[in-house]
Structures are given as C-alpha cells and as structure tokens.
Amino acid sequence: MSEYEERLVSSDADGPEEQVIEAALRPKKLDDFIGQHRVREQLSLVLHSALRRGRTPDHVLLSGGPGLGKTTLAMIIAAELGAPLRISSGPAIERAGDLAAILSTLSEGEVLFLDEIHRMARPAEEMLYMAMEDFRVDVVVGKGPGATAIPLDIAPFTLVGATTRAGMLPGPLRDRFGFVAHMDFYDPGELEVIVKRSAGLLDVEIAPDGAAEVAGRSRGTPRIANRLLRRVRDYAEVRADGVITKDLARSALTLYEVDERGLDRLDRAVLASLMRKFGGGPVGLSTLAVSVGEEPETVEVVAEPFLVRQGLLARTPRGRIATPAAWAHLGLTPPPSSPMAALFEIDDGADEER
Ligand SMILES: Nc1ncnc2c1ncn2[C@@H]1O[C@H](COP(=O)(O)OP(=O)(O)OP(=O)(O)O)[C@@H](O)[C@H]1O
C-alpha cells in the first residue's frame, strides 16, 4: 500500500460514515448554495420559468471536478421544483434494460440524477437519447432477427446529468441537455463562507481568521474544506478549548501535513524530488514517480493536476519541470545551471512524454 494512500486533501468522496456528515452539510435551497453565481442565477431562471409554465424544465448537465457540489445541486433542483428525486449513476447502468427499469417507473415531473453519466454503457446511452427527447423508449424483446422493439411511453421527467469529464460526453448526448453548467473551483472567500456555515451546522465555534485559514488550504473544493474543518475541530476539542482560531487551524493542519497552499505530503514529495534530485527537471513522469516510490498514474492523476493548476509544475515535451514558484514555495534555490529555459517550451496538452 502506498504511504500516501490516505489523503486528507483528496477531492473524492469519503467512506460511508463521513458521507453521512457530508449529507448533513449540504445546502437544501438554491439561496443557500454558496458561490457559482452565474450557474445559480441561470439555473434559477430555468427552474422558475418552467414552474411558471407548469412544464418540466430542460434537462441539465452539470460538469466539474469531484466535490464541487454537483450532487448537492441536483438535490436542490428537485427541492426547488418540489419534485421527487431518483439517484443513479453511469457505472450502475450496465445494460439498456437497467435504464429502462428506471425510466419506466419515474413519476411525472420526477428528477433523475445520473452521476458520472459519461460512464454509461453505450446501448443505454442510445436509449436515453430518445427518452430525453420524446419521453419514450423502445424496449427490445427477443434476440436476433426475431427481436421486436416495443415503444413505451414514459412520464415527462428532468434529467440532471453530472460529469467530471464533459469532453468525454458524445455530442448527441450533450446536445440533448437544454442547460449545461460548468462548475468552477471556488475562491477562498466563498470557501470561507462555506466553512463558517458548516461550522455552524456542526456546532463548532470558529473565528473568522480560523475559517480563512481552513478555506485557504482547501484547494478550491467545498468537500475538502468540510473535511479539513472536521479534522481541525477534532484537534480543537482534544488539544484546546474547542474554539478554532487562526493559530489553532495552522497548528492542526501542520500536524495533518497540509500546507498553506493546500499541498500535502505527496505533492511536496513530488516537487522536492523534482528539485533536489533532478535540478528542477525536465524529467520524465516514470522517473519522477519512481523517485517518490509511487506509480506514474498516481503522480499524474492525483498530484499533478493541482500542482499544474497552482503554477508549481509544468508539463513540457521534454518532461516535468518545477516552476520558479515551486522553488520559492519549498524555500529552495535553483542551481545556476537550472534549465529554466525549458519554461519557454511549456505545453499544457496531456500528450507529453510519459
Ligand atoms: N456551493 C456549496 N455550498 C455549500 N456547501 C457545498 C457547496 N458545494 C458543495 N458543498 C459541500 O461539499 C460536499 C461535496 O459536495 P457534492 O457531493 O455535491 O459534490 P459532487 O460535485 O457531487 O462530488 P462528486 O463528483 O464526487 O460526486 C457536500 O457536503 C456539500 O455540502
């Protein structure tokens, strides 16, 4: 097992126990949903005009990274419409029949939330096209030349699809969504509001600068903000009087090895190795991964996106390089011969040397 396995700053969902707490922290109304102003305003118009016309709203596609609030928003959509919500996900729909079973039992106006919609099986996807457009599916009975398609009407419903990979969605599916919302990372001010709100719900006392400290280390992601808050709360209860101040949040997060920019041990190990062992690069992904005792995929998928987003690491055709900001962040000085010239060849495409 990797020594970096348990990541406090992972944006992936938690285990079942933590998910219960996460659910309790979800805002229930559009007005309580913090940040994403443009998405919120546009969505509010879509929903309220449909309500006014007494029709089901257009299908909604939510795209954005894990932990940014897609499930929360789907629940809010159903609540705002006063409609029941059915939840499923792309990977759970392995055959067209799985989807037909869901669609044929929807009640009128129901909201169907399909998480990870880009991972749905192809035949199901094709069935979904017709369902979205005409509220009808063709159920195929029998096999081979004798197979017949029986058309089946389904109740008008609203599909809310969520995807972390909007680019992987086939055009015909994407085009059938009347409203596509792209969810961005949150800025520190918005995360601070989220942290304060969650602290209130968890009955934890937090000073404004304590909330800012947690927010600043949360990698633009509400799920991480809420998780860090819970760990800082533990620390405050055991080591202090339960109140989260700035100093306390700093001490707690230092203990948990999450630094001021939200980097954890793996992130820093990647940067430190790149700088200390390879003079800042360029170095190939596999070599870099071996140097930190990780699989190349872990370094590429887990650590790199955030480091690139932070401007600390760059992918170039000749390999990975540490940027001047990375040297500064780790308090190291680049060697005089450091090939910073490679910076001028930065390539942000994903098809660089592996
Ligand atoms: N805008 C927001 N305001 C307040 N809390 C939020 C907001 N967005 C997300 N959260 C909180 O962050 C947590 C994660 O959100 P959610 O499960 O909706 O993310 P997600 O995008 O669906 O993630 P995944 O793609 O992994 O399913 C929830 O506990 C939710 O309360």
Short mmCIF file of C-alpha atoms and ligand atoms in Angstrom, two decimals:
data_model
loop_
_atom_site.label_atom_id
_atom_site.label_comp_id
_atom_site.label_asym_id
_atom_site.label_seq_id
_atom_site.Cartn_x
_atom_site.Cartn_y
_atom_site.Cartn_z
CA MET A 1 0.00 0.00 0.00
CA SER A 2 1.27 3.46 -0.84
CA GLU A 3 2.44 5.61 2.05
CA TYR A 4 0.40 8.44 0.54
CA GLU A 5 -2.86 6.44 0.32
CA GLU A 6 -4.92 8.29 2.95
CA ARG A 7 -5.19 11.76 1.51
CA LEU A 8 -6.95 14.41 3.55
CA VAL A 9 -6.92 16.68 0.52
CA SER A 10 -8.40 14.18 -1.93
CA SER A 11 -11.49 15.61 -3.61
CA ASP A 12 -13.00 12.12 -3.95
CA ALA A 13 -15.97 11.12 -1.83
CA ASP A 14 -15.37 9.78 1.69
CA GLY A 15 -16.35 6.46 3.24
CA PRO A 16 -19.96 5.81 4.31
CA GLU A 17 -19.58 7.31 7.79
CA GLU A 18 -18.17 10.58 6.54
CA GLN A 19 -20.78 10.68 3.78
CA VAL A 20 -23.50 10.90 6.41
CA ILE A 21 -21.89 14.04 7.81
CA GLU A 22 -21.37 15.36 4.29
CA ALA A 23 -25.07 14.92 3.59
CA ALA A 24 -25.96 16.87 6.72
CA LEU A 25 -23.84 19.78 5.49
CA ARG A 26 -25.47 20.02 2.07
CA PRO A 27 -27.37 23.25 1.42
CA LYS A 28 -31.02 22.45 0.67
CA LYS A 29 -32.08 25.57 -1.27
CA LEU A 30 -30.57 27.46 -4.18
CA ASP A 31 -30.26 30.56 -1.99
CA ASP A 32 -28.09 28.64 0.48
CA PHE A 33 -25.78 27.31 -2.23
CA ILE A 34 -22.61 29.37 -1.93
CA GLY A 35 -20.59 30.60 -4.91
CA GLN A 36 -21.08 29.57 -8.58
CA HIS A 37 -23.10 32.77 -9.01
CA ARG A 38 -23.57 32.51 -12.75
CA VAL A 39 -24.70 28.87 -12.61
CA ARG A 40 -27.04 29.65 -9.75
CA GLU A 41 -28.65 32.59 -11.47
CA GLN A 42 -29.07 30.80 -14.80
CA LEU A 43 -30.43 27.71 -13.11
CA SER A 44 -32.86 29.75 -11.08
CA LEU A 45 -34.27 31.18 -14.32
CA VAL A 46 -34.54 27.75 -15.95
CA LEU A 47 -36.38 26.30 -12.94
CA HIS A 48 -38.67 29.19 -12.20
CA SER A 49 -39.76 29.73 -15.78
CA ALA A 50 -40.62 26.02 -16.03
CA LEU A 51 -42.57 26.22 -12.78
CA ARG A 52 -44.45 29.23 -14.09
CA ARG A 53 -45.36 27.43 -17.31
CA GLY A 54 -46.28 24.28 -15.43
CA ARG A 55 -43.82 22.25 -17.54
CA THR A 56 -40.83 20.10 -16.70
CA PRO A 57 -37.64 22.11 -17.14
CA ASP A 58 -34.98 21.35 -19.74
CA HIS A 59 -32.51 18.60 -18.92
CA VAL A 60 -29.49 19.90 -17.01
CA LEU A 61 -25.86 18.85 -17.37
CA LEU A 62 -23.50 19.71 -14.52
CA SER A 63 -19.82 19.42 -15.30
CA GLY A 64 -16.93 19.98 -12.92
CA GLY A 65 -14.39 18.22 -10.72
CA PRO A 66 -15.24 15.97 -7.77
CA GLY A 67 -16.51 17.64 -4.61
CA LEU A 68 -17.60 20.91 -6.23
CA GLY A 69 -21.30 20.41 -5.46
CA LYS A 70 -22.89 18.59 -8.40
CA THR A 71 -24.87 16.12 -6.25
CA THR A 72 -25.86 18.95 -3.93
CA LEU A 73 -27.14 20.99 -6.85
CA ALA A 74 -29.12 18.03 -8.24
CA MET A 75 -30.85 17.66 -4.87
CA ILE A 76 -31.54 21.39 -4.79
CA ILE A 77 -33.07 21.25 -8.30
CA ALA A 78 -35.55 18.60 -7.15
CA ALA A 79 -36.31 20.51 -3.96
CA GLU A 80 -36.88 23.80 -5.82
CA LEU A 81 -39.26 22.00 -8.21
CA GLY A 82 -41.00 20.26 -5.34
CA ALA A 83 -40.34 17.01 -7.25
CA PRO A 84 -39.12 13.61 -6.11
CA LEU A 85 -35.50 12.71 -6.89
CA ARG A 86 -34.17 9.39 -8.20
CA ILE A 87 -30.42 8.86 -7.99
CA SER A 88 -28.33 6.51 -10.08
CA SER A 89 -25.00 6.62 -11.88
CA GLY A 90 -23.43 5.77 -15.22
CA PRO A 91 -21.40 2.81 -13.94
CA ALA A 92 -24.53 1.29 -12.33
CA ILE A 93 -26.29 1.21 -15.72
CA GLU A 94 -24.60 -1.69 -17.46
CA ARG A 95 -27.38 -2.59 -19.88
CA ALA A 96 -30.19 -0.76 -21.66
CA GLY A 97 -32.60 -2.81 -19.53
CA ASP A 98 -31.19 -1.25 -16.35
CA LEU A 99 -32.05 2.17 -17.67
CA ALA A 100 -35.47 1.07 -18.97
CA ALA A 101 -36.30 -0.19 -15.47
CA ILE A 102 -35.56 3.22 -14.01
CA LEU A 103 -37.22 5.29 -16.73
CA SER A 104 -40.42 3.25 -16.83
CA THR A 105 -41.01 3.76 -13.10
CA LEU A 106 -40.45 7.52 -12.98
CA SER A 107 -43.41 9.57 -11.86
CA GLU A 108 -44.45 12.72 -13.71
CA GLY A 109 -42.04 15.59 -13.11
CA GLU A 110 -39.53 13.42 -11.27
CA VAL A 111 -35.89 14.48 -11.35
CA LEU A 112 -33.48 11.72 -12.38
CA PHE A 113 -29.89 12.35 -11.29
CA LEU A 114 -27.29 10.34 -13.20
CA ASP A 115 -23.84 10.83 -11.71
CA GLU A 116 -20.80 10.04 -13.87
CA ILE A 117 -23.06 9.98 -16.89
CA HIS A 118 -20.02 9.66 -19.21
CA ARG A 119 -19.52 6.11 -17.90
CA MET A 120 -22.88 4.72 -19.00
CA ALA A 121 -22.98 1.69 -21.32
CA ARG A 122 -23.41 2.57 -24.99
CA PRO A 123 -26.81 0.86 -25.63
CA ALA A 124 -28.24 2.58 -22.56
CA GLU A 125 -26.92 5.89 -23.80
CA GLU A 126 -28.78 5.46 -27.08
CA MET A 127 -31.97 4.63 -25.22
CA LEU A 128 -31.51 7.78 -23.18
CA TYR A 129 -31.42 9.97 -26.32
CA MET A 130 -34.99 9.05 -27.20
CA ALA A 131 -36.17 9.22 -23.60
CA MET A 132 -34.78 12.74 -23.21
CA GLU A 133 -36.25 13.97 -26.44
CA ASP A 134 -39.60 12.23 -26.77
CA PHE A 135 -40.23 10.72 -23.30
CA ARG A 136 -40.39 7.36 -24.98
CA VAL A 137 -38.19 4.28 -25.05
CA ASP A 138 -38.07 1.26 -27.32
CA VAL A 139 -37.89 -1.90 -25.26
CA VAL A 140 -36.38 -4.67 -27.35
CA VAL A 141 -37.95 -8.07 -26.77
CA GLY A 142 -36.27 -11.22 -28.04
CA LYS A 143 -32.94 -11.67 -29.80
CA GLY A 144 -31.56 -11.85 -33.31
CA PRO A 145 -33.80 -11.49 -36.41
CA GLY A 146 -36.95 -12.15 -34.37
CA ALA A 147 -36.32 -9.25 -31.97
CA THR A 148 -39.03 -6.61 -31.83
CA ALA A 149 -38.99 -3.12 -30.40
CA ILE A 150 -41.99 -2.23 -28.29
CA PRO A 151 -42.42 1.51 -27.81
CA LEU A 152 -43.17 2.53 -24.24
CA ASP A 153 -44.25 6.00 -23.14
CA ILE A 154 -42.60 7.34 -20.03
CA ALA A 155 -43.65 10.19 -17.77
CA PRO A 156 -42.09 13.59 -18.56
CA PHE A 157 -39.04 13.92 -16.31
CA THR A 158 -35.99 16.13 -15.88
CA LEU A 159 -32.62 14.53 -16.28
CA VAL A 160 -29.75 16.02 -14.29
CA GLY A 161 -26.52 14.53 -15.55
CA ALA A 162 -23.21 15.06 -13.79
CA THR A 163 -19.79 14.53 -15.24
CA THR A 164 -16.21 15.26 -14.30
CA ARG A 165 -15.25 14.77 -17.96
CA ALA A 166 -17.53 16.89 -20.14
CA GLY A 167 -15.14 16.32 -23.06
CA MET A 168 -15.85 12.57 -22.95
CA LEU A 169 -19.57 13.00 -23.48
CA PRO A 170 -20.72 12.13 -27.01
CA GLY A 171 -22.06 15.09 -28.95
CA PRO A 172 -25.61 13.71 -29.40
CA LEU A 173 -25.97 13.28 -25.63
CA ARG A 174 -24.50 16.66 -24.82
CA ASP A 175 -26.80 18.35 -27.35
CA ARG A 176 -29.90 16.98 -25.65
CA PHE A 177 -29.25 18.98 -22.50
CA GLY A 178 -31.02 22.32 -22.65
CA PHE A 179 -28.82 23.76 -19.94
CA VAL A 180 -25.14 22.99 -19.41
CA ALA A 181 -23.49 24.36 -16.30
CA HIS A 182 -19.77 24.29 -15.77
CA MET A 183 -18.80 24.39 -12.12
CA ASP A 184 -15.50 26.07 -11.32
CA PHE A 185 -13.23 25.84 -8.33
CA TYR A 186 -14.32 28.14 -5.51
CA ASP A 187 -12.35 31.19 -4.48
CA PRO A 188 -11.05 31.45 -0.89
CA GLY A 189 -13.74 33.99 0.11
CA GLU A 190 -16.53 31.60 -0.95
CA LEU A 191 -14.88 28.67 0.81
CA GLU A 192 -14.60 30.77 3.95
CA VAL A 193 -18.38 31.28 3.89
CA ILE A 194 -18.86 27.52 3.37
CA VAL A 195 -16.54 26.73 6.30
CA LYS A 196 -18.39 29.16 8.58
CA ARG A 197 -21.75 27.74 7.56
CA SER A 198 -20.59 24.15 8.11
CA ALA A 199 -19.06 25.09 11.49
CA GLY A 200 -22.46 26.50 12.49
CA LEU A 201 -24.19 23.26 11.49
CA LEU A 202 -21.61 21.16 13.35
CA ASP A 203 -21.94 23.45 16.37
CA VAL A 204 -18.28 24.39 16.31
CA GLU A 205 -17.05 27.82 17.31
CA ILE A 206 -14.74 29.30 14.70
CA ALA A 207 -13.07 32.72 14.47
CA PRO A 208 -13.24 34.46 11.06
CA ASP A 209 -9.46 34.14 10.60
CA GLY A 210 -9.70 30.46 11.59
CA ALA A 211 -12.24 29.92 8.82
CA ALA A 212 -10.00 31.79 6.36
CA GLU A 213 -7.07 29.56 7.30
CA VAL A 214 -9.05 26.36 6.63
CA ALA A 215 -10.50 27.81 3.41
CA GLY A 216 -7.08 28.81 2.06
CA ARG A 217 -5.83 25.22 2.30
CA SER A 218 -8.90 23.59 0.72
CA ARG A 219 -7.81 23.52 -2.93
CA GLY A 220 -10.87 25.42 -4.14
CA THR A 221 -13.12 22.47 -3.20
CA PRO A 222 -16.01 22.51 -0.68
CA ARG A 223 -15.68 18.78 0.06
CA ILE A 224 -12.04 19.29 1.12
CA ALA A 225 -12.97 22.41 3.11
CA ASN A 226 -15.56 20.46 5.09
CA ARG A 227 -13.17 17.58 5.66
CA LEU A 228 -10.35 19.84 6.88
CA LEU A 229 -12.83 21.62 9.14
CA ARG A 230 -13.76 18.33 10.80
CA ARG A 231 -10.11 17.41 11.42
CA VAL A 232 -9.34 20.87 12.82
CA ARG A 233 -12.40 20.55 15.05
CA ASP A 234 -11.03 17.25 16.44
CA TYR A 235 -7.75 18.97 17.21
CA ALA A 236 -9.52 21.94 18.83
CA GLU A 237 -11.55 19.64 21.07
CA VAL A 238 -8.64 17.47 22.22
CA ARG A 239 -5.78 19.96 22.37
CA ALA A 240 -7.59 23.22 23.17
CA ASP A 241 -10.92 24.62 24.33
CA GLY A 242 -12.81 23.68 21.16
CA VAL A 243 -12.60 27.12 19.54
CA ILE A 244 -10.94 27.26 16.11
CA THR A 245 -8.65 30.26 15.88
CA LYS A 246 -6.19 31.01 13.09
CA ASP A 247 -3.23 29.75 15.15
CA LEU A 248 -5.06 26.60 16.12
CA ALA A 249 -6.05 25.88 12.49
CA ARG A 250 -2.42 26.39 11.44
CA SER A 251 -1.11 24.01 14.12
CA ALA A 252 -3.74 21.38 13.32
CA LEU A 253 -3.19 21.48 9.57
CA THR A 254 0.58 21.44 10.02
CA LEU A 255 0.10 18.28 12.06
CA TYR A 256 -2.03 16.81 9.25
CA GLU A 257 0.70 17.89 6.78
CA VAL A 258 -1.49 20.19 4.69
CA ASP A 259 0.44 23.38 3.94
CA GLU A 260 -0.71 26.99 3.35
CA ARG A 261 -1.40 26.34 -0.32
CA GLY A 262 -3.23 23.08 0.34
CA LEU A 263 -0.33 20.84 -0.75
CA ASP A 264 0.04 17.60 1.16
CA ARG A 265 2.95 15.22 1.63
CA LEU A 266 2.67 13.60 -1.80
CA ASP A 267 2.50 16.96 -3.59
CA ARG A 268 5.53 18.23 -1.72
CA ALA A 269 7.43 14.97 -2.21
CA VAL A 270 6.92 15.25 -5.97
CA LEU A 271 8.15 18.84 -6.05
CA ALA A 272 11.04 18.23 -3.65
CA SER A 273 12.23 15.24 -5.65
CA LEU A 274 11.96 17.17 -8.90
CA MET A 275 14.08 19.96 -7.48
CA ARG A 276 16.53 18.13 -5.24
CA LYS A 277 17.21 15.06 -7.36
CA PHE A 278 16.74 16.43 -10.87
CA GLY A 279 17.71 20.09 -10.53
CA GLY A 280 14.13 21.13 -11.30
CA GLY A 281 13.80 18.95 -14.42
CA PRO A 282 12.91 18.31 -17.13
CA VAL A 283 12.42 14.73 -16.02
CA GLY A 284 10.11 12.01 -17.33
CA LEU A 285 6.98 11.06 -15.42
CA SER A 286 8.08 7.46 -14.76
CA THR A 287 11.45 8.52 -13.37
CA LEU A 288 9.83 11.14 -11.17
CA ALA A 289 7.27 8.59 -9.92
CA VAL A 290 9.96 6.02 -9.07
CA SER A 291 11.89 8.69 -7.16
CA VAL A 292 8.93 9.19 -4.80
CA GLY A 293 8.04 5.49 -4.63
CA GLU A 294 4.72 5.90 -6.45
CA GLU A 295 3.04 4.61 -9.59
CA PRO A 296 3.27 7.02 -12.55
CA GLU A 297 -0.52 7.09 -12.72
CA THR A 298 -0.83 8.23 -9.10
CA VAL A 299 1.60 11.07 -9.67
CA GLU A 300 -0.12 12.02 -12.92
CA VAL A 301 -3.73 11.78 -11.78
CA VAL A 302 -3.55 12.54 -8.07
CA ALA A 303 -0.76 15.06 -7.58
CA GLU A 304 -0.06 16.77 -10.87
CA PRO A 305 -3.37 18.44 -11.78
CA PHE A 306 -3.35 20.55 -8.64
CA LEU A 307 0.37 21.35 -8.94
CA VAL A 308 -0.14 22.44 -12.55
CA ARG A 309 -3.20 24.48 -11.59
CA GLN A 310 -1.17 26.18 -8.88
CA GLY A 311 1.59 27.01 -11.38
CA LEU A 312 4.12 24.95 -9.41
CA LEU A 313 4.81 22.27 -12.01
CA ALA A 314 4.76 22.38 -15.79
CA ARG A 315 4.48 19.57 -18.30
CA THR A 316 6.77 20.12 -21.26
CA PRO A 317 7.53 17.91 -24.25
CA ARG A 318 10.84 17.01 -22.56
CA GLY A 319 9.33 16.15 -19.17
CA ARG A 320 8.18 17.74 -15.95
CA ILE A 321 9.79 20.90 -14.63
CA ALA A 322 9.48 22.83 -11.40
CA THR A 323 8.47 26.47 -11.92
CA PRO A 324 10.11 29.39 -10.09
CA ALA A 325 7.01 29.47 -7.82
CA ALA A 326 7.74 25.87 -6.77
CA TRP A 327 11.33 26.69 -5.79
CA ALA A 328 10.03 29.64 -3.78
CA HIS A 329 7.25 27.60 -2.14
CA LEU A 330 9.65 24.97 -0.84
CA GLY A 331 12.24 27.61 0.10
CA LEU A 332 14.87 26.14 -2.22
CA THR A 333 17.26 27.91 -4.56
CA PRO A 334 17.52 26.69 -8.16
CA PRO A 335 21.07 25.72 -9.20
CA PRO A 336 22.69 28.28 -11.56
CA SER A 337 22.60 25.73 -14.36
CA SER A 338 18.88 25.03 -13.84
CA PRO A 339 17.30 24.61 -17.27
CA MET A 340 14.64 27.24 -16.73
CA ALA A 341 14.88 27.83 -20.45
CA ALA A 342 12.59 24.84 -20.78
CA LEU A 343 9.86 27.04 -19.36
CA PHE A 344 9.62 28.65 -22.73
CA GLU A 345 8.54 25.34 -24.19
CA ILE A 346 5.61 24.81 -21.85
CA ASP A 347 2.94 22.59 -23.32
CA ASP A 348 -0.24 22.23 -21.36
CA GLY A 349 -1.57 19.37 -23.50
CA ALA A 350 -1.90 15.93 -21.94
CA ASP A 351 0.03 14.09 -24.62
CA GLU A 352 3.51 14.93 -23.43
CA GLU A 353 6.18 12.31 -22.90
CA ARG A 354 5.29 9.77 -20.19
N1 LIG B 1 -21.81 25.62 -3.04
C1 LIG B 1 -21.75 24.92 -1.90
N2 LIG B 1 -22.11 25.49 -0.74
C2 LIG B 1 -22.01 24.78 0.41
N3 LIG B 1 -21.57 23.51 0.50
C3 LIG B 1 -21.23 22.90 -0.62
C4 LIG B 1 -21.30 23.56 -1.88
N4 LIG B 1 -20.91 22.71 -2.84
C5 LIG B 1 -20.59 21.56 -2.22
N5 LIG B 1 -20.78 21.67 -0.88
C6 LIG B 1 -20.50 20.62 0.09
O1 LIG B 1 -19.42 19.83 -0.38
C7 LIG B 1 -19.70 18.44 -0.22
C8 LIG B 1 -19.50 17.73 -1.54
O2 LIG B 1 -20.47 18.14 -2.48
P1 LIG B 1 -21.12 17.17 -3.56
O3 LIG B 1 -21.23 15.79 -3.01
O4 LIG B 1 -22.36 17.82 -4.03
O5 LIG B 1 -20.00 17.21 -4.69
P2 LIG B 1 -20.01 16.48 -6.12
O6 LIG B 1 -19.57 17.51 -7.10
O7 LIG B 1 -21.31 15.83 -6.37
O8 LIG B 1 -18.87 15.40 -5.96
P3 LIG B 1 -18.70 14.02 -6.81
O9 LIG B 1 -18.40 14.42 -8.21
O10 LIG B 1 -17.53 13.37 -6.12
O11 LIG B 1 -19.98 13.25 -6.64
C9 LIG B 1 -21.10 18.33 0.35
O12 LIG B 1 -21.02 18.04 1.72
C10 LIG B 1 -21.70 19.71 0.22
O13 LIG B 1 -22.37 20.04 1.40
#
